[in-house]
Short mmCIF file of C-alpha atoms and ligand atoms in Angstrom, two decimals:
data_model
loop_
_atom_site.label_atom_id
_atom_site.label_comp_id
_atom_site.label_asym_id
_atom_site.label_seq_id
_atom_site.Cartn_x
_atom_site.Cartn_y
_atom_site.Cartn_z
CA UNK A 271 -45.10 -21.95 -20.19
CA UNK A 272 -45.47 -23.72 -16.79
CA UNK A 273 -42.89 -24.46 -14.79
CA UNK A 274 -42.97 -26.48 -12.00
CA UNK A 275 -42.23 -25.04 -9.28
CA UNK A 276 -39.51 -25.91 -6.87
CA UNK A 277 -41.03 -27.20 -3.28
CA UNK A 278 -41.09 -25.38 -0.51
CA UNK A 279 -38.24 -25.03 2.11
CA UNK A 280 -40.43 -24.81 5.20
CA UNK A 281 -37.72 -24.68 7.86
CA UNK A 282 -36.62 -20.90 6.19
CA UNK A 283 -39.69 -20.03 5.55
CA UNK A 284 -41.78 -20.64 8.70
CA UNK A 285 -38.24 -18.71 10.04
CA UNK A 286 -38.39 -15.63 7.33
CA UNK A 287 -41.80 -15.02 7.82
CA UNK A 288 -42.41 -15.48 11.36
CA UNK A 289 -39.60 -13.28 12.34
CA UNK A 290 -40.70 -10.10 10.64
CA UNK A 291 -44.17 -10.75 12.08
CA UNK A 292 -43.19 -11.43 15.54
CA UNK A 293 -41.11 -8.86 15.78
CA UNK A 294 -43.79 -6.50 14.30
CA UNK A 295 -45.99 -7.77 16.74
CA UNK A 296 -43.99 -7.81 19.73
CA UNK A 297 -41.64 -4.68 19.74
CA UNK A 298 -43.86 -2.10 19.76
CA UNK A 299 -46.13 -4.11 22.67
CA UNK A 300 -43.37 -4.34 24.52
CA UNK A 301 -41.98 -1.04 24.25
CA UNK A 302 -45.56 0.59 25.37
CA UNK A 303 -46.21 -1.59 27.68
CA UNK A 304 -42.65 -2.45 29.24
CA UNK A 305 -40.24 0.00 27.56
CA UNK A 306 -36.41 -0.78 26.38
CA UNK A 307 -33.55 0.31 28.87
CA UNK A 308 -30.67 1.44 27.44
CA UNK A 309 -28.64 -1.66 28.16
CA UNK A 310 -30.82 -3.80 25.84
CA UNK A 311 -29.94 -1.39 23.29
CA UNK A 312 -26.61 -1.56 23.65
CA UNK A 313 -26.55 -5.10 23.25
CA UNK A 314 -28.83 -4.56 20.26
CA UNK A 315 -26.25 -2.14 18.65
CA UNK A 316 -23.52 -4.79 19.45
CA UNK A 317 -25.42 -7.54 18.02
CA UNK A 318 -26.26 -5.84 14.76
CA UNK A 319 -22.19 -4.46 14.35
CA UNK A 320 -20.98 -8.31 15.23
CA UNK A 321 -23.48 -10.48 12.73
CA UNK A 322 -23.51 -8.14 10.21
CA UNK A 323 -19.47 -7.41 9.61
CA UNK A 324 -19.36 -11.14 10.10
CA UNK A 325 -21.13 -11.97 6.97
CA UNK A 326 -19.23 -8.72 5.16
CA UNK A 327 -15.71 -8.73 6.54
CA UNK A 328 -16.11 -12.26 7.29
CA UNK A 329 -18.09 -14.77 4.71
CA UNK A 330 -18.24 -12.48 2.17
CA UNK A 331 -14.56 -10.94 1.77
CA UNK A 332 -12.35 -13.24 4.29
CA UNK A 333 -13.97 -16.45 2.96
CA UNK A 334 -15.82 -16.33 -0.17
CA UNK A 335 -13.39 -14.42 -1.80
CA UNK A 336 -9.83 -14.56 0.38
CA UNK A 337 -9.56 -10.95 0.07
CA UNK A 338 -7.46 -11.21 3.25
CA UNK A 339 -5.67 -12.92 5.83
CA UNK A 340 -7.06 -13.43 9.23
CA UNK A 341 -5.29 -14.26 12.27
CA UNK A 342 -7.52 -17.02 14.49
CA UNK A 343 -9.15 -14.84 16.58
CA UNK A 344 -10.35 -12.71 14.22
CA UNK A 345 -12.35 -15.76 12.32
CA UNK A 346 -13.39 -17.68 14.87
CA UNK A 347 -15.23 -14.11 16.26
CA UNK A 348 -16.39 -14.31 12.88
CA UNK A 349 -17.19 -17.89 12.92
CA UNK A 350 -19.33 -17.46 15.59
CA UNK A 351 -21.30 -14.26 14.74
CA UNK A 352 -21.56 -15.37 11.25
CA UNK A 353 -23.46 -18.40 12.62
CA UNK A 354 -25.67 -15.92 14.75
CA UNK A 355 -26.94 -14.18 11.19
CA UNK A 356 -28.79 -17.09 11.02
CA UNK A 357 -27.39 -17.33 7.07
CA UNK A 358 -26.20 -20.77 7.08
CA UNK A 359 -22.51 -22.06 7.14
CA UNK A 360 -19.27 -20.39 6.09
CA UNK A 361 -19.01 -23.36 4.16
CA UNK A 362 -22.80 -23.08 2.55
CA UNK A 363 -22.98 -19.44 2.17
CA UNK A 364 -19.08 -19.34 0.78
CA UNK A 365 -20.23 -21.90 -1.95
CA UNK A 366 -24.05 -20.22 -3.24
CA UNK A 367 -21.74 -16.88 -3.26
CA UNK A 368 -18.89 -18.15 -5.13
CA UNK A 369 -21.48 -19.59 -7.78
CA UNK A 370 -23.48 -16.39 -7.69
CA UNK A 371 -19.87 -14.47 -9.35
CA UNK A 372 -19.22 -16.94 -11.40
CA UNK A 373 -22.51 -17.45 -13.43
CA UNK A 374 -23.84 -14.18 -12.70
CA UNK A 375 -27.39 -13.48 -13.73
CA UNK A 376 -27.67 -16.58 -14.87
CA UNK A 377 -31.07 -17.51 -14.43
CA UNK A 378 -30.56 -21.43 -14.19
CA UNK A 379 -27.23 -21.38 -12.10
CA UNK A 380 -27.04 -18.17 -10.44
CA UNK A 381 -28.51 -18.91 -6.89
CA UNK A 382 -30.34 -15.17 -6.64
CA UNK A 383 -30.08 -14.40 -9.85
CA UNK A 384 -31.22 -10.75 -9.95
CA UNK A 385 -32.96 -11.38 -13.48
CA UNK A 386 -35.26 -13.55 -11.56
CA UNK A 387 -36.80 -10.26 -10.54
CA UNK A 388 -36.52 -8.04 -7.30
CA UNK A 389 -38.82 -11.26 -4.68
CA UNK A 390 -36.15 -14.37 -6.47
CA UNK A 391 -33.28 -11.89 -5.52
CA UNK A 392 -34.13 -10.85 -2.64
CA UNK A 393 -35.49 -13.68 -0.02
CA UNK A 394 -37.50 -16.24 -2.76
CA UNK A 395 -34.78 -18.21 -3.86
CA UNK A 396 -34.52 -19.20 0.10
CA UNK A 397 -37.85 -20.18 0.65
CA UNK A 398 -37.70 -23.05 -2.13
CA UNK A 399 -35.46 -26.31 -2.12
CA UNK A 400 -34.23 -24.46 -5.90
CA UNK A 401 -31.50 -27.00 -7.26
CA UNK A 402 -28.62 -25.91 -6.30
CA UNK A 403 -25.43 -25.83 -7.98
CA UNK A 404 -23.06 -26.96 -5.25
CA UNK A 405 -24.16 -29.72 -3.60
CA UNK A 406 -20.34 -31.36 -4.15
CA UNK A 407 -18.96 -28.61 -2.53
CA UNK A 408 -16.02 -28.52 -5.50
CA UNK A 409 -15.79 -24.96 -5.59
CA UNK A 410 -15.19 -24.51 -1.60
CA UNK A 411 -12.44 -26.94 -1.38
CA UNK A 412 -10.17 -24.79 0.16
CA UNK A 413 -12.73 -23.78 2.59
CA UNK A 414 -13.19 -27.69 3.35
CA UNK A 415 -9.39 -27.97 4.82
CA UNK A 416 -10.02 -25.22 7.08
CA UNK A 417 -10.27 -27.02 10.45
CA UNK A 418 -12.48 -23.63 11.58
CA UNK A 419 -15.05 -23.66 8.91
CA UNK A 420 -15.58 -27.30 9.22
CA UNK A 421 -16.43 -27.12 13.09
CA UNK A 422 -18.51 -24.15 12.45
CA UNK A 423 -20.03 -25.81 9.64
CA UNK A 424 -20.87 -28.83 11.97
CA UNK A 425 -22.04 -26.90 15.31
CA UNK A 426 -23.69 -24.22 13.35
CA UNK A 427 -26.75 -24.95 14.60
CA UNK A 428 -25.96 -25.29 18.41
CA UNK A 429 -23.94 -21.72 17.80
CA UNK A 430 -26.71 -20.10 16.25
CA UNK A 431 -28.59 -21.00 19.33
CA UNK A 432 -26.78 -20.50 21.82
CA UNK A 433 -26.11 -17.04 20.16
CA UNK A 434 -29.48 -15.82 19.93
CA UNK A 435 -31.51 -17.50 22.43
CA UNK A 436 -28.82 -18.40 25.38
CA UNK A 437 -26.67 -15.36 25.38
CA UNK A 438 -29.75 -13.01 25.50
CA UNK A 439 -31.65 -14.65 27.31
CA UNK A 440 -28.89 -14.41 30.58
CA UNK A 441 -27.85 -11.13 29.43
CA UNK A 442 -31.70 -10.19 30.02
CA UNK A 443 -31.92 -12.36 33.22
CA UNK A 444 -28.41 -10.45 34.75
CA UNK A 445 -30.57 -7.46 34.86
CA UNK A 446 -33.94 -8.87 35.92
CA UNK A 447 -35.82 -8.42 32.54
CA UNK A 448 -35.51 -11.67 30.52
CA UNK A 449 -37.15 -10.87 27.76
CA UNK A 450 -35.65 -6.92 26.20
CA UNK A 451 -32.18 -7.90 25.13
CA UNK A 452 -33.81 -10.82 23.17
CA UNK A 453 -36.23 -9.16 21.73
CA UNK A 454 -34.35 -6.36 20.54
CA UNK A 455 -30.16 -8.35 20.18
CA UNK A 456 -32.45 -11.45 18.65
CA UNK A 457 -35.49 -10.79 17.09
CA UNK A 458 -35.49 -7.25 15.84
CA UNK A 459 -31.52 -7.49 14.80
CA UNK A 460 -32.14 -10.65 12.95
CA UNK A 461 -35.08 -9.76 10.50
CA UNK A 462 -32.84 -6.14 10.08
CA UNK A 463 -30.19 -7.93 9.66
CA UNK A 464 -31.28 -10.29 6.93
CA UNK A 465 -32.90 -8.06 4.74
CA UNK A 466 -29.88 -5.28 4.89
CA UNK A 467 -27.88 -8.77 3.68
CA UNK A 468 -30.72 -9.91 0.68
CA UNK A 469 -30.66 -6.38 -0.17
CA UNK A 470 -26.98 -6.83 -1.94
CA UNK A 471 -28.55 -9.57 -3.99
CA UNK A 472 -31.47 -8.07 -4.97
CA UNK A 473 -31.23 -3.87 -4.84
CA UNK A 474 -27.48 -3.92 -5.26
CA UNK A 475 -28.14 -5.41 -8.69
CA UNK A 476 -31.25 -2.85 -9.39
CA UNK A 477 -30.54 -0.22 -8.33
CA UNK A 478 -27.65 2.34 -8.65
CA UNK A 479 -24.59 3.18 -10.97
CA UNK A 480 -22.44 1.15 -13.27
CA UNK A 481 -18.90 3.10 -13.61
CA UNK A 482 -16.80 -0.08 -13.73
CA UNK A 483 -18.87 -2.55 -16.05
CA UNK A 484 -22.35 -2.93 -17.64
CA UNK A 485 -21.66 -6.97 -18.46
CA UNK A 486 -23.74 -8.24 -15.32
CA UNK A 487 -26.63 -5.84 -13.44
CA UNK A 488 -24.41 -5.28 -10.41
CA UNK A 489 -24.53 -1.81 -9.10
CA UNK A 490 -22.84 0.48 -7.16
CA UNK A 491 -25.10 2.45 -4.50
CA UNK A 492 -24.12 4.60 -1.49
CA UNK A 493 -27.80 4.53 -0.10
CA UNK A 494 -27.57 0.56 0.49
CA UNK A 495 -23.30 0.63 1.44
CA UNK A 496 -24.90 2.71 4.44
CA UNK A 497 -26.86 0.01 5.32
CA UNK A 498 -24.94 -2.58 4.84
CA UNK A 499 -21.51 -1.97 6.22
CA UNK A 500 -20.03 -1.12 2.69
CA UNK A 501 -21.15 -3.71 0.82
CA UNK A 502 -23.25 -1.02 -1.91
CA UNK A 503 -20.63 -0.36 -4.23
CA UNK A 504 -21.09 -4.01 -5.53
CA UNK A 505 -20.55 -2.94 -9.11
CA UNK A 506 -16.86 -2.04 -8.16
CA UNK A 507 -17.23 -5.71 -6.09
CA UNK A 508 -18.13 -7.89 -9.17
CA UNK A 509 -15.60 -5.95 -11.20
CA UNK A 510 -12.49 -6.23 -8.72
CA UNK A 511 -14.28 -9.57 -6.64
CA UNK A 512 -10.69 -10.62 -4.87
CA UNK A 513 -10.41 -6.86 -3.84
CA UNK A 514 -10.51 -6.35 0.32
CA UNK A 515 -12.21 -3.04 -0.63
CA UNK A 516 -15.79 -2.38 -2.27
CA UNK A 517 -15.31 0.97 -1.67
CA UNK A 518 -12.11 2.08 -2.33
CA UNK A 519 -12.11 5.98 -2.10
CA UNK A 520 -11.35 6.93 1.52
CA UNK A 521 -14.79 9.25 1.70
CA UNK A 522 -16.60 6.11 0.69
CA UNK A 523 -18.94 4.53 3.40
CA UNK A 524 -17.17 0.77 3.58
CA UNK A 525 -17.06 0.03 7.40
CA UNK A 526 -15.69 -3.57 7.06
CA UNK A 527 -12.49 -2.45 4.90
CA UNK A 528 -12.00 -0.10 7.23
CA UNK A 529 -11.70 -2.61 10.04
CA UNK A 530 -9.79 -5.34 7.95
CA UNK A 531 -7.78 -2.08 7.66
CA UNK A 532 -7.24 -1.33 11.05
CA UNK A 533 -6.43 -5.34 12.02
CA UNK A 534 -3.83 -5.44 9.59
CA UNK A 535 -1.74 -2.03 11.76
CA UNK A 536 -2.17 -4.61 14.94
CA UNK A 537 -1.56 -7.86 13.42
CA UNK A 538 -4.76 -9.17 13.42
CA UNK A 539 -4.97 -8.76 9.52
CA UNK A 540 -2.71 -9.29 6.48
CA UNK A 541 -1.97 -9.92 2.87
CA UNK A 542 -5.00 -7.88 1.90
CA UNK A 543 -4.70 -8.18 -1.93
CA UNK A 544 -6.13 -4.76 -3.99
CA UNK A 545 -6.51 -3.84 -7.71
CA UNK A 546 -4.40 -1.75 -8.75
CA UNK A 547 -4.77 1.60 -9.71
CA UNK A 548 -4.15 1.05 -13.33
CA UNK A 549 -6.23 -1.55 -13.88
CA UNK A 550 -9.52 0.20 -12.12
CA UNK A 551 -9.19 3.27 -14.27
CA UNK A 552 -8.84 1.62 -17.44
CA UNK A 553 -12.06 -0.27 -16.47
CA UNK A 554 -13.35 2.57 -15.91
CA UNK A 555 -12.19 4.51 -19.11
CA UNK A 556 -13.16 1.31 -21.31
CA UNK A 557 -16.80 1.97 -19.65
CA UNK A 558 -16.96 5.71 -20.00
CA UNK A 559 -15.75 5.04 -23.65
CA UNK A 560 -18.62 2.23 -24.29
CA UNK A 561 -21.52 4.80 -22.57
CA UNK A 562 -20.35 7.80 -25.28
CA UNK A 563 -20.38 5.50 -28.09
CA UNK A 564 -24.04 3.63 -27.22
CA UNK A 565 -25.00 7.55 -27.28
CA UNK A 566 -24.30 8.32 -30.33
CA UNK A 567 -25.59 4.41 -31.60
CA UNK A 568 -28.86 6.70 -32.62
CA UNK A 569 -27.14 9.70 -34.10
CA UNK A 570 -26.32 10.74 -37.83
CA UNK A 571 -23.51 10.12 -40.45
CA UNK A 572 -21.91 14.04 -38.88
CA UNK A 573 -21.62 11.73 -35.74
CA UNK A 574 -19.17 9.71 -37.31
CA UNK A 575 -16.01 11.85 -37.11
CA UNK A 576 -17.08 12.66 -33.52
CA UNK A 577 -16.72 8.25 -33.04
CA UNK A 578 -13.37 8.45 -33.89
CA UNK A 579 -11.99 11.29 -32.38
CA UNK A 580 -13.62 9.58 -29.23
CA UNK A 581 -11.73 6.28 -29.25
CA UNK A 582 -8.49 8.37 -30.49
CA UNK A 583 -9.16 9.94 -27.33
CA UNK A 584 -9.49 7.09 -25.32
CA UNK A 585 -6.44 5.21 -26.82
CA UNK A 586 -4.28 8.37 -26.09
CA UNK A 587 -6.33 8.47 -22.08
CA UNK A 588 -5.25 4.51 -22.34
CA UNK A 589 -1.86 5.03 -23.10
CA UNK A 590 -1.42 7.89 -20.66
CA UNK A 591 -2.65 6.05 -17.81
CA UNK A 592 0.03 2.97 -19.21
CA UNK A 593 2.47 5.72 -19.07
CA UNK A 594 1.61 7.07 -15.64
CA UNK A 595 1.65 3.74 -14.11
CA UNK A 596 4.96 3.08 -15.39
CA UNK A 597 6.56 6.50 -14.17
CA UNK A 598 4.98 5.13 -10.79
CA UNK A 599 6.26 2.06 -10.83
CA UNK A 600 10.02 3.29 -11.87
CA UNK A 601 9.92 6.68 -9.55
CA UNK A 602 8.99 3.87 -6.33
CA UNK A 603 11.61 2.32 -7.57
CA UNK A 604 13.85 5.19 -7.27
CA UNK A 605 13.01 6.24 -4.13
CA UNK A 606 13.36 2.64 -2.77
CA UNK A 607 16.84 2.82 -4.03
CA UNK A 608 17.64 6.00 -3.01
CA UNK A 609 16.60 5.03 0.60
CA UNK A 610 18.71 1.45 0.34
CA UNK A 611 21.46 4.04 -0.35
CA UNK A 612 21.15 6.33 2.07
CA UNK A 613 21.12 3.29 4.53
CA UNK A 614 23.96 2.13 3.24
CA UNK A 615 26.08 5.07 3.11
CA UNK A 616 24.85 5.03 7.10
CA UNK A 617 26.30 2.08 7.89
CA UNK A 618 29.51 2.35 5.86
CA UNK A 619 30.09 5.82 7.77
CA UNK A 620 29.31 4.21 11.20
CA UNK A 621 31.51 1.25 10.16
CA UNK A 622 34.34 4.26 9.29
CA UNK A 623 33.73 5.99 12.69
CA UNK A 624 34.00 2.69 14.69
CA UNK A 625 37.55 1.76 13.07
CA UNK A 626 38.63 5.65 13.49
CA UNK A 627 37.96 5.49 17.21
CA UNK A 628 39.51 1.81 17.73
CA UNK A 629 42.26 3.18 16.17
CA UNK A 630 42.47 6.11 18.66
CA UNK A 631 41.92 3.59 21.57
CA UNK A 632 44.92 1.50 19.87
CA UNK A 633 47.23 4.40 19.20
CA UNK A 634 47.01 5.73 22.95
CA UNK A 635 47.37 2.09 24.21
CA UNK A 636 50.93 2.47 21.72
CA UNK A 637 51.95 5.77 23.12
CA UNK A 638 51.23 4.65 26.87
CA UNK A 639 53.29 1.57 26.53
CA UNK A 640 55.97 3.42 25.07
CA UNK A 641 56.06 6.29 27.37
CA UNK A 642 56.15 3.14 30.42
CA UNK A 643 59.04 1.47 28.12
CA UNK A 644 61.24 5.23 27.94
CA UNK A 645 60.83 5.47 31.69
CA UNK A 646 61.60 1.81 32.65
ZN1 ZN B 887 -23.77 -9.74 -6.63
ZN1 ZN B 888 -18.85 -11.23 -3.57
#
């Protein structure tokens, strides 16, 4: 079958593959010939940190999904380093991302569908006008009220210059070498940066474990969380999408929750909305139980006693976990009201003490005023 194929988006690609190839190019001739200080990579390790949690804490979990609450400074920071990724709008990126979850894999509607192979995933949907599936904008219509996203959305192209070339292009000229923080905050950060970001939609739905759900190709993987600020355990994301967290044991490498973490002790950060407990190990269970059964798909008519004693077993794990979460749920409970007590017998004691003494004060006004009265 031929399909016609979609035409060519020549503003990303002259910009996708001239990057890698100028920065290929120029890097290493500069560093041979010139050499990097150790202020332009500073600003290099600053400019990776501030684009990349920008697309992670920012579009991906403040925007695209409302994970959390931001205070203003917090998103317009993001607003503007988000725009320095050089990965379109809030409003743009929100929308292909929200359509990504919702028709998952989906060759005709998913943006980077992963089963479009490993090159769609990963940067080819980009470099072709593909139809896209939210050209209304209908499923970003929250995003569209936000004053914030609509002024980044309409300066994001001044912002995303005056990010990458104007900022290091003074920060270089400060010191008396133009050109190192650019190369190096710009150039290398941005090609690094992209692919760590394509990698999600193209490795993170390859590549790695599926302990939550085996209904769309999303996997979890601590190799590419290390790379990209958390975002690897994107099996556990496409399971538990609205969840601040994509990984959500403390050991696991997940930078931006960590920081949305942190915010919300200082005010910066709140409502940040998590699945619970119950509801992640049953997903979990339900897959463990589906992986043993598939196993024994192949095996013999002996196997089928083993079946059942299986799902017995995972109807009794089911109903212990149901059980669990409601001794939780009542033994908070408990201890919430055993504190509202304790606070109230505190008062009602204090309350007691204050009367007692105003009672003292009151008796030895009495006695004075009789003692005056037996002299008079
Ligand atoms: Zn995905
Ligand atoms: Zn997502």
């Amino acid at each position: 079958m031929t399909k016609e194929k979609a035409p060519i988006n020549w503003v990303n690609s002259i910009f996708l593959v001239s990057t890698p190839l100028l920065a290929a190019i120029f890097i290493p001739l500069y560093a041979v010939n010139v050499g990097f200080t150790l202020y332009e990579w500073a600003w290099f390790a600053f400019y990776m940190a501030a684009t990349g949690m920008a697309i992670t804490a920012g579009y991906h979990r403040l925007w695209s999904h409302k994970a959390y609450k931001a205070h203003f400074a917090v998103r317009l920071w993001h607003a503007v380093w988000g725009a320095a990724s050089c990965q379109n709008s809030i409003l743009n990126w929100s929308c292909d991302h929200r359509v990504h979850h919702r028709h998952v894999d989906d060759g005709e509607k998913d943006p980077y569908a992963a089963s479009r192979g490993f090159w769609y995933s990963h940067i080819g949907w980009i470099l072709r006008h593909h139809p896209r599936h939210c050209d209304d904008y209908s499923n970003v219509k929250d995003l569209r009220r936000d004053p914030l996203v609509m002024w980044q959305h309409r300066n994001y192209w001044l912002l995303a210059l005056v990010t990458n070339g104007a900022v290091p292009l003074a920060l270089g000229f400060a010191v008396g070498r133009p050109l190192g923080v650019f190369l190096l905050a710009f150039l290398l950060r941005v090609v690094l940066n992209h692919h760590f970001t394509f990698f999600i939609n193209s490795l993170a739905h390859i590549w790695g474990r599926r302990p939550y759900s085996d209904e769309d190709t999303s996997r979890d993987n601590l190799l590419l969380a290390l790379f990209t600020y958390g975002e690897g355990y994107h099996n556990f994301h496409h399971s538990f999408q609205y969840d601040y967290r994509n990984g959500i044991r403390w050991w696991q490498f997940d930078p931006s929750k960590w920081i949305i973490k942190s915010f919300s002790y200082i005010g910066l950060t709140k409502d940040l909305r998590e699945a619970s407990k119950l509801q992640i190990e049953k997903k979990k269970a339900r897959m463990q139980l589906k992986r043993a059964l598939a196993r024994m798909e192949t095996g013999a008519e002996s196997t089928h006693r083993f079946k059942a004693a299986l799902e017995a077993r995972h109807e009794q794990l089911v109903n212990a976990l149901n059980e669990w979460s409601g001794a939780r749920k009542k033994w908070y409970a408990v201890k919430r009201a055993a504190m509202v007590e304790r606070l109230e017998r505190a008062e009602v004691r204090n309350r007691y003490l204050e009367l007692k003494y105003a009672l003292k004060a009151q008796r030895l006004q009495w006695r004075a005023l009789l003692a005056e009265l037996a002299t008079a």
